[in-house]
Short mmCIF file of C-alpha atoms in Angstrom, two decimals:
data_model
loop_
_atom_site.label_atom_id
_atom_site.label_comp_id
_atom_site.label_asym_id
_atom_site.label_seq_id
_atom_site.Cartn_x
_atom_site.Cartn_y
_atom_site.Cartn_z
CA VAL A 1 10.11 -51.09 -21.30
CA ILE A 2 13.57 -52.78 -20.61
CA ILE A 3 16.19 -50.27 -19.60
CA ASN A 4 19.74 -51.72 -19.48
CA ASP A 5 21.71 -48.40 -19.72
CA THR A 6 22.38 -46.68 -16.34
CA ALA A 7 22.33 -43.20 -17.73
CA THR A 8 19.13 -43.69 -19.51
CA TYR A 9 17.55 -45.16 -16.30
CA GLU A 10 18.51 -42.19 -14.25
CA MET A 11 17.32 -39.72 -16.91
CA TYR A 12 14.12 -41.54 -17.18
CA THR A 13 13.92 -41.58 -13.19
CA TRP A 14 14.59 -37.74 -13.16
CA TYR A 15 11.97 -37.24 -15.79
CA ILE A 16 9.36 -38.99 -13.86
CA GLY A 17 10.18 -37.19 -10.66
CA GLY A 18 10.13 -33.89 -12.47
CA SER A 19 6.70 -34.71 -14.09
CA VAL A 20 5.22 -35.48 -10.55
CA VAL A 21 6.52 -32.25 -9.10
CA CYS A 22 5.15 -30.29 -11.96
CA VAL A 23 1.73 -31.92 -11.81
CA GLU A 24 1.59 -31.43 -8.05
CA GLU A 25 2.37 -27.59 -8.41
CA THR A 26 0.19 -26.81 -11.23
CA VAL A 27 -2.72 -29.16 -10.78
CA VAL A 28 -2.95 -30.97 -7.71
CA VAL A 29 -2.16 -28.20 -5.06
CA PRO A 30 -4.33 -25.54 -6.58
CA LEU A 31 -7.21 -27.90 -6.73
CA LEU A 32 -6.85 -29.92 -3.63
CA GLY A 33 -4.25 -28.14 -1.48
CA THR A 34 -0.78 -29.34 -0.09
CA HIS A 35 -2.02 -31.88 2.38
CA ARG A 36 -4.50 -33.52 0.04
CA GLY A 37 -2.28 -33.38 -2.81
CA ILE A 38 0.45 -35.11 -0.76
CA VAL A 39 -1.96 -37.86 0.01
CA THR A 40 -3.65 -38.25 -3.37
CA LEU A 41 -0.15 -38.37 -5.27
CA GLY A 42 1.46 -40.63 -2.45
CA SER A 43 -1.54 -42.99 -2.69
CA ALA A 44 -1.49 -42.88 -6.77
CA LEU A 45 2.38 -43.56 -6.65
CA PHE A 46 1.91 -46.47 -4.16
CA ALA A 47 -0.90 -48.08 -6.41
CA GLY A 48 1.40 -47.72 -9.42
CA GLY A 49 4.29 -49.38 -7.52
CA LEU A 50 1.98 -52.17 -6.29
CA LEU A 51 0.86 -52.85 -9.78
CA VAL A 52 4.35 -53.12 -11.18
CA THR A 53 5.37 -55.39 -8.26
CA LEU A 54 2.42 -57.54 -8.81
CA ALA A 55 2.95 -57.78 -12.57
CA SER A 56 6.93 -58.09 -12.41
CA PRO A 57 7.86 -61.60 -13.75
CA GLY A 58 10.44 -63.84 -11.84
CA ARG A 59 9.04 -63.48 -8.39
CA SER A 60 6.85 -65.96 -6.45
CA ILE A 61 3.49 -65.05 -5.46
CA VAL A 62 4.47 -65.05 -1.78
CA ARG A 63 7.38 -62.75 -2.24
CA LYS A 64 5.06 -60.29 -4.18
CA GLY A 65 2.51 -60.67 -1.34
CA ILE A 66 4.99 -60.00 1.28
CA ALA A 67 6.20 -56.90 -0.57
CA ALA A 68 2.70 -55.76 -1.22
CA ALA A 69 1.75 -56.06 2.41
CA ALA A 70 4.87 -54.31 3.88
CA ALA A 71 4.18 -51.59 1.49
CA ALA A 72 0.67 -51.39 2.47
CA GLY A 73 1.49 -51.39 6.18
CA LEU A 74 4.14 -48.51 5.50
CA LEU A 75 1.55 -46.38 3.77
CA VAL A 76 -1.13 -46.77 6.44
CA TRP A 77 1.46 -46.00 9.04
CA ALA A 78 2.62 -42.77 7.10
CA LEU A 79 -1.10 -41.49 6.81
CA THR A 80 -2.00 -42.16 10.32
CA HIS A 81 1.23 -40.48 11.74
CA MET A 82 1.26 -37.49 9.43
CA PRO A 83 -0.04 -34.10 10.66
CA ALA A 84 -3.80 -33.16 10.12
CA ASN A 85 -2.54 -30.59 7.75
CA ALA A 86 0.68 -31.26 6.33
CA GLY A 87 1.03 -27.74 4.52
CA LEU A 88 0.17 -25.90 7.82
CA ALA A 89 2.69 -27.88 9.81
CA VAL A 90 5.66 -27.17 7.21
CA ASN A 91 4.67 -23.38 7.43
CA ARG A 92 4.39 -23.47 11.32
CA ALA A 93 7.87 -24.87 11.50
CA TYR A 94 9.62 -21.27 10.51
CA LEU A 95 7.33 -19.19 13.01
CA PRO A 96 8.40 -18.09 16.51
CA GLU A 97 7.25 -20.78 19.05
CA LYS A 98 4.28 -18.84 20.51
CA SER A 99 2.93 -17.19 17.40
CA GLU A 100 -0.67 -17.44 16.59
CA ILE A 101 -1.71 -18.24 13.10
CA LEU A 102 -4.58 -16.04 12.09
CA HIS A 103 -4.78 -16.79 8.45
CA TYR A 104 -3.43 -19.49 6.26
CA ALA A 105 -4.06 -19.94 2.48
CA GLU A 106 -2.48 -21.94 -0.22
CA GLY A 107 -2.43 -20.60 -3.96
CA VAL A 108 -0.77 -20.97 -7.16
CA GLU A 109 1.50 -18.03 -6.66
CA GLY A 110 2.48 -18.88 -3.02
CA THR A 111 1.67 -19.69 0.62
CA VAL A 112 0.24 -16.74 2.52
CA VAL A 113 0.46 -16.77 6.31
CA VAL A 114 -0.93 -13.92 8.90
CA ALA A 115 0.88 -14.61 12.38
CA GLU A 116 0.40 -12.56 15.55
CA GLU A 117 3.40 -12.62 18.08
CA ASP A 118 3.22 -11.47 21.58
CA GLU A 119 5.90 -9.48 23.65
CA GLU A 120 7.75 -12.63 24.82
CA ASP A 121 8.56 -13.53 21.19
CA GLY A 122 9.71 -10.12 20.35
CA GLU A 123 7.96 -6.89 19.20
CA PRO A 124 4.17 -7.59 19.40
CA GLY A 125 2.28 -7.50 16.28
CA ARG A 126 0.98 -8.99 13.14
CA TYR A 127 3.42 -10.39 10.47
CA LEU A 128 2.70 -11.12 6.82
CA TRP A 129 4.74 -14.35 5.39
CA ILE A 130 4.72 -15.26 1.84
CA ASN A 131 6.42 -18.25 0.88
CA ALA A 132 8.09 -18.84 4.43
CA MET A 133 9.67 -15.17 4.02
CA GLN A 134 8.55 -12.27 6.05
CA ALA A 135 6.90 -9.56 3.70
CA THR A 136 5.93 -6.95 6.17
CA ALA A 137 4.66 -6.46 9.83
CA SER A 138 2.45 -4.12 11.87
CA ILE A 139 5.05 -3.25 14.27
CA GLU A 140 6.38 0.38 14.79
CA LYS A 141 9.35 0.18 12.50
CA GLY A 142 7.35 -1.53 9.66
CA VAL A 143 4.27 1.11 10.00
CA ARG A 144 6.55 3.91 10.06
CA MET A 145 8.42 2.84 6.65
CA ASN A 146 5.04 2.43 5.07
CA ARG A 147 3.79 5.70 6.33
CA LEU A 148 7.07 7.31 4.92
CA GLN A 149 6.48 5.71 1.59
CA GLY A 150 2.99 6.91 1.39
CA ALA A 151 3.98 10.53 2.53
CA LEU A 152 6.91 10.93 0.31
CA PRO A 153 5.19 11.80 -2.94
CA LEU A 154 3.53 14.56 -1.00
CA MET A 155 6.77 16.40 -0.50
CA PHE A 156 7.51 17.53 -4.04
CA ALA A 157 6.25 20.54 -5.90
CA HIS A 158 3.83 18.75 -8.10
CA ASN A 159 0.02 17.76 -8.00
CA PRO A 160 0.13 13.76 -8.25
CA GLU A 161 -3.46 12.45 -9.20
CA ASN A 162 -3.07 8.93 -10.61
CA VAL A 163 -1.10 6.39 -8.77
CA LEU A 164 0.49 2.84 -9.66
CA PHE A 165 1.16 0.94 -6.45
CA MET A 166 2.75 -2.48 -6.93
CA CYS A 167 3.49 -5.25 -4.18
CA PHE A 168 0.45 -4.54 -2.22
CA GLY A 169 1.72 -6.54 1.11
CA SER A 170 -0.39 -5.40 4.18
CA GLY A 171 -1.82 -2.46 2.43
CA ILE A 172 -0.58 0.11 4.86
CA THR A 173 1.24 2.12 2.29
CA ALA A 174 -1.69 2.06 -0.06
CA GLY A 175 -3.81 3.10 2.89
CA THR A 176 -1.63 5.92 3.69
CA LEU A 177 -1.72 7.10 0.07
CA GLY A 178 -5.54 7.04 0.23
CA LEU A 179 -5.55 9.51 3.12
CA SER A 180 -4.79 12.37 0.84
CA ASP A 181 -7.25 13.93 -1.50
CA THR A 182 -4.61 14.89 -3.97
CA PHE A 183 -4.73 11.40 -5.18
CA LYS A 184 -7.87 10.73 -7.32
CA ARG A 185 -7.06 7.21 -8.35
CA ILE A 186 -4.91 4.19 -6.98
CA ASP A 187 -4.08 1.28 -9.30
CA ALA A 188 -3.08 -1.23 -6.65
CA VAL A 189 -1.34 -4.31 -8.61
CA GLU A 190 -0.70 -7.73 -6.52
CA LEU A 191 0.29 -10.95 -7.90
CA SER A 192 -1.67 -13.06 -5.22
CA ARG A 193 -5.24 -12.76 -4.64
CA ASP A 194 -4.57 -14.58 -1.32
CA VAL A 195 -2.61 -11.44 -0.27
CA LEU A 196 -5.50 -9.29 -0.76
CA ASP A 197 -7.89 -11.59 1.14
CA ALA A 198 -5.53 -11.34 4.25
CA ALA A 199 -5.63 -7.52 4.07
CA HIS A 200 -8.52 -7.27 6.72
CA TYR A 201 -6.18 -8.45 9.28
CA PHE A 202 -3.94 -5.37 9.07
CA SER A 203 -7.16 -2.90 8.71
CA GLU A 204 -6.20 -1.11 11.96
CA HIS A 205 -3.12 0.15 10.08
CA ASN A 206 -4.12 0.01 6.48
CA LEU A 207 -7.14 2.08 7.14
CA ASN A 208 -9.34 -0.49 5.63
CA VAL A 209 -7.97 0.32 2.20
CA ILE A 210 -9.85 -2.55 0.72
CA GLU A 211 -13.14 -0.45 1.10
CA ASN A 212 -11.57 2.96 -0.28
CA PRO A 213 -13.28 3.65 -3.44
CA LYS A 214 -10.29 5.44 -4.80
CA THR A 215 -8.43 2.09 -4.98
CA ASN A 216 -8.70 -0.19 -8.08
CA PHE A 217 -7.25 -3.66 -7.34
CA ILE A 218 -5.61 -5.52 -10.29
CA ILE A 219 -4.45 -9.21 -9.91
CA ASP A 220 -1.38 -9.35 -12.18
CA ASP A 221 2.36 -9.36 -12.09
CA GLY A 222 3.53 -5.74 -11.59
CA ARG A 223 6.23 -5.82 -14.30
CA ASN A 224 3.69 -7.55 -16.81
CA PHE A 225 1.24 -4.91 -16.06
CA LEU A 226 3.70 -2.01 -16.96
CA LEU A 227 4.48 -3.80 -20.12
CA THR A 228 0.79 -4.02 -21.10
CA THR A 229 -0.77 -1.00 -19.93
CA ARG A 230 -0.94 2.38 -21.96
CA ASN A 231 -1.70 4.32 -18.64
CA HIS A 232 0.76 7.14 -17.54
CA TYR A 233 0.86 7.91 -13.79
CA ASP A 234 2.01 10.83 -11.66
CA LEU A 235 3.12 8.36 -9.13
CA ILE A 236 4.71 4.78 -9.23
CA THR A 237 5.58 3.06 -6.20
CA PHE A 238 6.54 -0.35 -5.25
CA GLU A 239 7.85 -2.45 -2.25
CA PRO A 240 9.06 -5.74 -3.64
CA MET A 241 9.96 -8.61 -1.63
CA PRO A 242 13.87 -9.12 -0.49
CA LEU A 243 15.99 -10.22 -3.33
CA ALA A 244 16.31 -13.73 -1.88
CA GLN A 245 12.75 -14.46 -3.18
CA ALA A 246 12.57 -16.06 -6.49
CA GLY A 247 11.91 -13.65 -9.36
CA VAL A 248 12.21 -10.51 -7.26
CA SER A 249 15.50 -9.26 -8.97
CA THR A 250 13.82 -8.12 -11.80
CA PHE A 251 12.34 -5.21 -9.86
CA TYR A 252 15.97 -3.89 -9.58
CA THR A 253 17.02 -4.03 -13.27
CA ARG A 254 17.66 -1.31 -15.79
CA GLU A 255 14.93 -2.57 -18.05
CA TYR A 256 12.21 -2.42 -15.49
CA TYR A 257 13.40 1.09 -14.34
CA GLU A 258 13.17 2.35 -17.96
CA SER A 259 9.68 0.77 -18.22
CA CYS A 260 8.69 2.76 -15.08
CA LEU A 261 10.28 6.02 -16.57
CA ALA A 262 8.23 5.37 -19.78
CA HIS A 263 5.04 5.24 -18.04
CA LEU A 264 5.47 8.52 -15.81
CA ALA A 265 3.46 11.54 -16.67
CA PRO A 266 5.59 14.87 -16.97
CA GLY A 267 6.92 15.72 -13.48
CA GLY A 268 5.97 12.24 -12.21
CA VAL A 269 7.73 10.48 -9.35
CA VAL A 270 8.96 6.76 -8.93
CA SER A 271 9.46 5.59 -5.35
CA GLN A 272 11.17 2.18 -4.48
CA TRP A 273 11.49 0.55 -1.07
CA VAL A 274 15.02 -1.02 -0.64
CA PRO A 275 15.43 -3.52 2.38
CA LEU A 276 19.09 -2.64 3.27
CA HIS A 277 18.98 -5.18 6.32
CA SER A 278 18.82 -7.91 3.86
CA LEU A 279 21.47 -6.86 1.30
CA SER A 280 25.10 -6.63 1.11
CA PRO A 281 26.91 -3.26 0.53
CA GLU A 282 28.05 -4.32 -2.93
CA ILE A 283 24.44 -5.11 -4.15
CA VAL A 284 23.19 -1.88 -2.70
CA ARG A 285 25.71 -0.06 -4.51
CA SER A 286 24.91 -1.90 -7.67
CA LEU A 287 21.11 -1.27 -7.63
CA VAL A 288 21.51 2.38 -6.45
CA TYR A 289 23.94 2.94 -9.29
CA THR A 290 21.36 1.24 -11.91
CA PHE A 291 18.43 3.56 -10.41
CA THR A 292 20.44 6.76 -10.79
CA THR A 293 21.48 6.06 -14.35
CA VAL A 294 17.93 5.71 -15.59
CA PHE A 295 16.23 8.80 -13.90
CA PRO A 296 17.41 12.16 -14.75
CA ASP A 297 16.86 13.28 -11.16
CA TYR A 298 16.63 11.27 -7.72
CA CYS A 299 17.16 11.49 -4.17
CA ALA A 300 17.27 8.92 -1.21
CA TRP A 301 15.42 8.75 2.07
CA PHE A 302 16.49 6.55 4.98
CA VAL A 303 14.05 5.23 7.79
CA ASN A 304 15.11 2.51 10.35
CA ALA A 305 17.19 0.16 8.25
CA ASP A 306 15.44 0.93 5.05
CA LEU A 307 16.18 2.91 2.06
CA CYS A 308 13.73 4.54 -0.24
CA LEU A 309 14.72 5.59 -3.67
CA THR A 310 13.04 8.46 -5.24
CA GLY A 311 13.31 9.37 -9.10
CA SER A 312 11.66 11.56 -11.66
CA ASN A 313 11.76 12.66 -15.19
CA GLN A 314 12.01 16.38 -14.23
CA PRO A 315 13.69 18.10 -11.43
CA LEU A 316 12.54 17.13 -7.92
CA VAL A 317 11.93 20.26 -5.89
CA LEU A 318 10.71 19.77 -2.20
CA ASP A 319 7.87 21.97 -1.15
CA MET A 320 7.57 21.27 2.58
CA ALA A 321 4.80 23.96 2.95
CA ALA A 322 2.54 22.06 0.75
CA LEU A 323 3.29 18.71 2.35
CA ARG A 324 2.33 20.22 5.86
CA ALA A 325 -0.83 21.56 4.36
CA ARG A 326 -1.65 18.20 2.76
CA LEU A 327 -0.78 16.14 5.98
CA GLU A 328 -2.87 18.77 8.26
CA ALA A 329 -5.83 18.57 6.04
CA ALA A 330 -5.69 14.58 6.22
CA VAL A 331 -5.09 14.19 9.99
CA GLY A 332 -4.80 17.70 11.71
CA ALA A 333 -1.80 19.88 12.84
CA VAL A 334 -0.66 18.09 16.15
CA VAL A 335 -1.16 14.69 17.37
CA THR A 336 0.15 13.71 20.62
CA ALA A 337 -0.02 10.49 22.90
CA SER A 338 1.66 9.37 26.17
CA SER A 339 1.45 6.22 28.21
CA SER A 340 2.28 4.93 31.79
CA GLN A 341 0.49 1.80 31.83
CA SER A 342 3.53 -0.23 32.13
CA ARG A 343 6.59 -0.41 34.27
CA SER A 344 8.63 -1.01 31.24
CA GLN A 345 9.67 2.16 29.21
CA TRP A 346 9.80 0.11 25.90
CA ARG A 347 6.31 -1.14 26.42
CA ASN A 348 5.08 2.50 27.19
CA ARG A 349 6.59 3.74 23.91
CA GLN A 350 4.83 0.81 22.15
CA LEU A 351 1.59 1.97 23.74
CA ALA A 352 2.06 5.59 23.25
CA TRP A 353 2.69 4.76 19.50
CA GLN A 354 -0.17 2.59 19.17
CA GLU A 355 -2.36 5.37 20.69
CA ALA A 356 -0.88 8.02 18.20
CA MET A 357 -1.43 5.62 15.25
CA SER A 358 -5.05 5.16 16.59
CA ARG A 359 -5.63 8.88 16.88
CA LEU A 360 -4.26 9.46 13.34
CA ASP A 361 -6.54 6.70 11.84
CA ALA A 362 -9.49 7.93 13.45
CA ALA A 363 -8.76 11.52 12.19
CA ALA A 364 -8.04 10.21 8.69
CA ALA A 365 -11.18 8.01 8.48
CA PRO A 366 -13.70 9.44 6.08
CA PRO A 367 -16.59 10.98 7.72
CA PRO A 368 -19.97 9.03 7.75
CA ALA A 369 -22.41 9.92 4.69
CA PRO A 370 -24.96 12.26 5.77
CA ARG A 371 -28.24 10.82 6.27
CA ALA A 372 -30.92 11.61 3.54
CA ARG A 373 -33.94 13.34 4.79
CA THR A 374 -37.09 11.57 4.43
CA ARG A 375 -40.80 12.23 5.05
CA PRO A 376 -42.40 10.09 7.71
CA SER A 377 -44.84 7.42 6.62
CA ARG A 378 -48.44 7.60 7.10
CA GLY A 379 -48.32 4.93 9.93
CA ALA A 380 -45.53 6.93 11.80
CA ARG A 381 -47.82 10.11 11.61
CA GLU A 382 -50.69 8.30 13.05
CA ALA A 383 -48.74 6.81 15.78
CA ARG A 384 -47.37 10.15 16.72
CA LEU A 385 -50.73 11.59 16.81
CA ARG A 386 -52.03 8.78 19.09
CA ASP A 387 -49.10 9.41 21.50
CA LYS A 388 -49.92 13.18 21.77
CA ARG A 389 -53.75 12.40 22.35
CA ALA A 390 -52.70 9.85 25.05
CA VAL A 391 -50.19 12.58 26.61
CA GLY A 392 -53.12 15.28 26.52
CA GLU A 393 -55.57 12.86 28.20
CA ARG A 394 -53.26 12.15 31.07
CA LYS A 395 -52.84 15.85 31.66
CA GLN A 396 -56.40 16.35 31.59
CA ALA A 397 -56.97 13.65 34.14
CA ARG A 398 -54.67 15.12 36.47
CA ARG A 399 -56.37 18.70 36.53
CA ARG A 400 -58.48 19.47 39.67
CA PRO A 401 -62.13 19.86 38.63
CA LEU A 402 -63.50 23.48 38.66
CA THR A 403 -65.92 24.43 41.46
CA ASP A 404 -68.54 27.16 41.75
CA ASP A 405 -66.77 28.65 44.80
#
């Protein structure tokens, strides 16, 4: 193929480059991973370029040999100097310096990283990163927001049983929802299976929700699930990633809110987390306006630097007495904790918070299943009889013999 037109040449070059990227993202990375994919495609492109160089007319054998040797040396140098795991090295770059990577997974939907930070890097805890963006964290502020999102539906005078929870994240909100006996079934929709596989790293705070029998996990896009399901829910709650993430903006559209409204049971509630810390005031005003024009009744709740929007197809009536009764049934009436282990007041607050959360988690844990009563086996009965005979013989031997006196 001989191309003389510059525009055609550039178009053909971009076409080849786009094809390589498409093949890498849809075929090579899911099958081989980022590191092996880079090595495989790089080697394939080198081999193709080498063949083109050797087959090109108008050049001497010597010049072709020199070009091939130089290219081969460059390839060998690149392969020997690249990181042991290029994908992990790229994702390591955006983490704090002393973070420890506990989990790393590459998937079609994205790259999932669980990292643990110590007190020197910031607030200690575990952080979930999806596609180089922090999704959630098991720190005080993050857990507090998730707990509120899980407790909000219990504040209203209705009896929710069926729940649709989208954007699983660390699972802390889903675990909080699973505490209450009010909810009978929780459909948890998550786009990436790798996110669910990382949930056990947050089991201390998500109450091991992966093992909760009330939770039904569905691998799907939340918006697509709403478009295809015929179910109606008493509660629909979701915590999408910040708007900077590609594709997330559709969680804030009128069409999506209308889809949620269409799948609400009478008196049902929709609850959405809005990350105020990453949005401009103009965007917040726009999305709040959109939310309030779709749902007949609504209210807003603030925690930390976050906003929780709540909407319903019927009037929202607060029932604090019912909320208190539900929470006490789950974790008890009073939970207190204190700490004086550190000279730092901030650290003592952290330790006290962790102790309070541990007590809440312990109180909320389901009781162990009662042990089934069984009859002893024949061998166990015979062994017990032998033990009793042996004890009787020892007692008989210790007795003083009777005399005629």
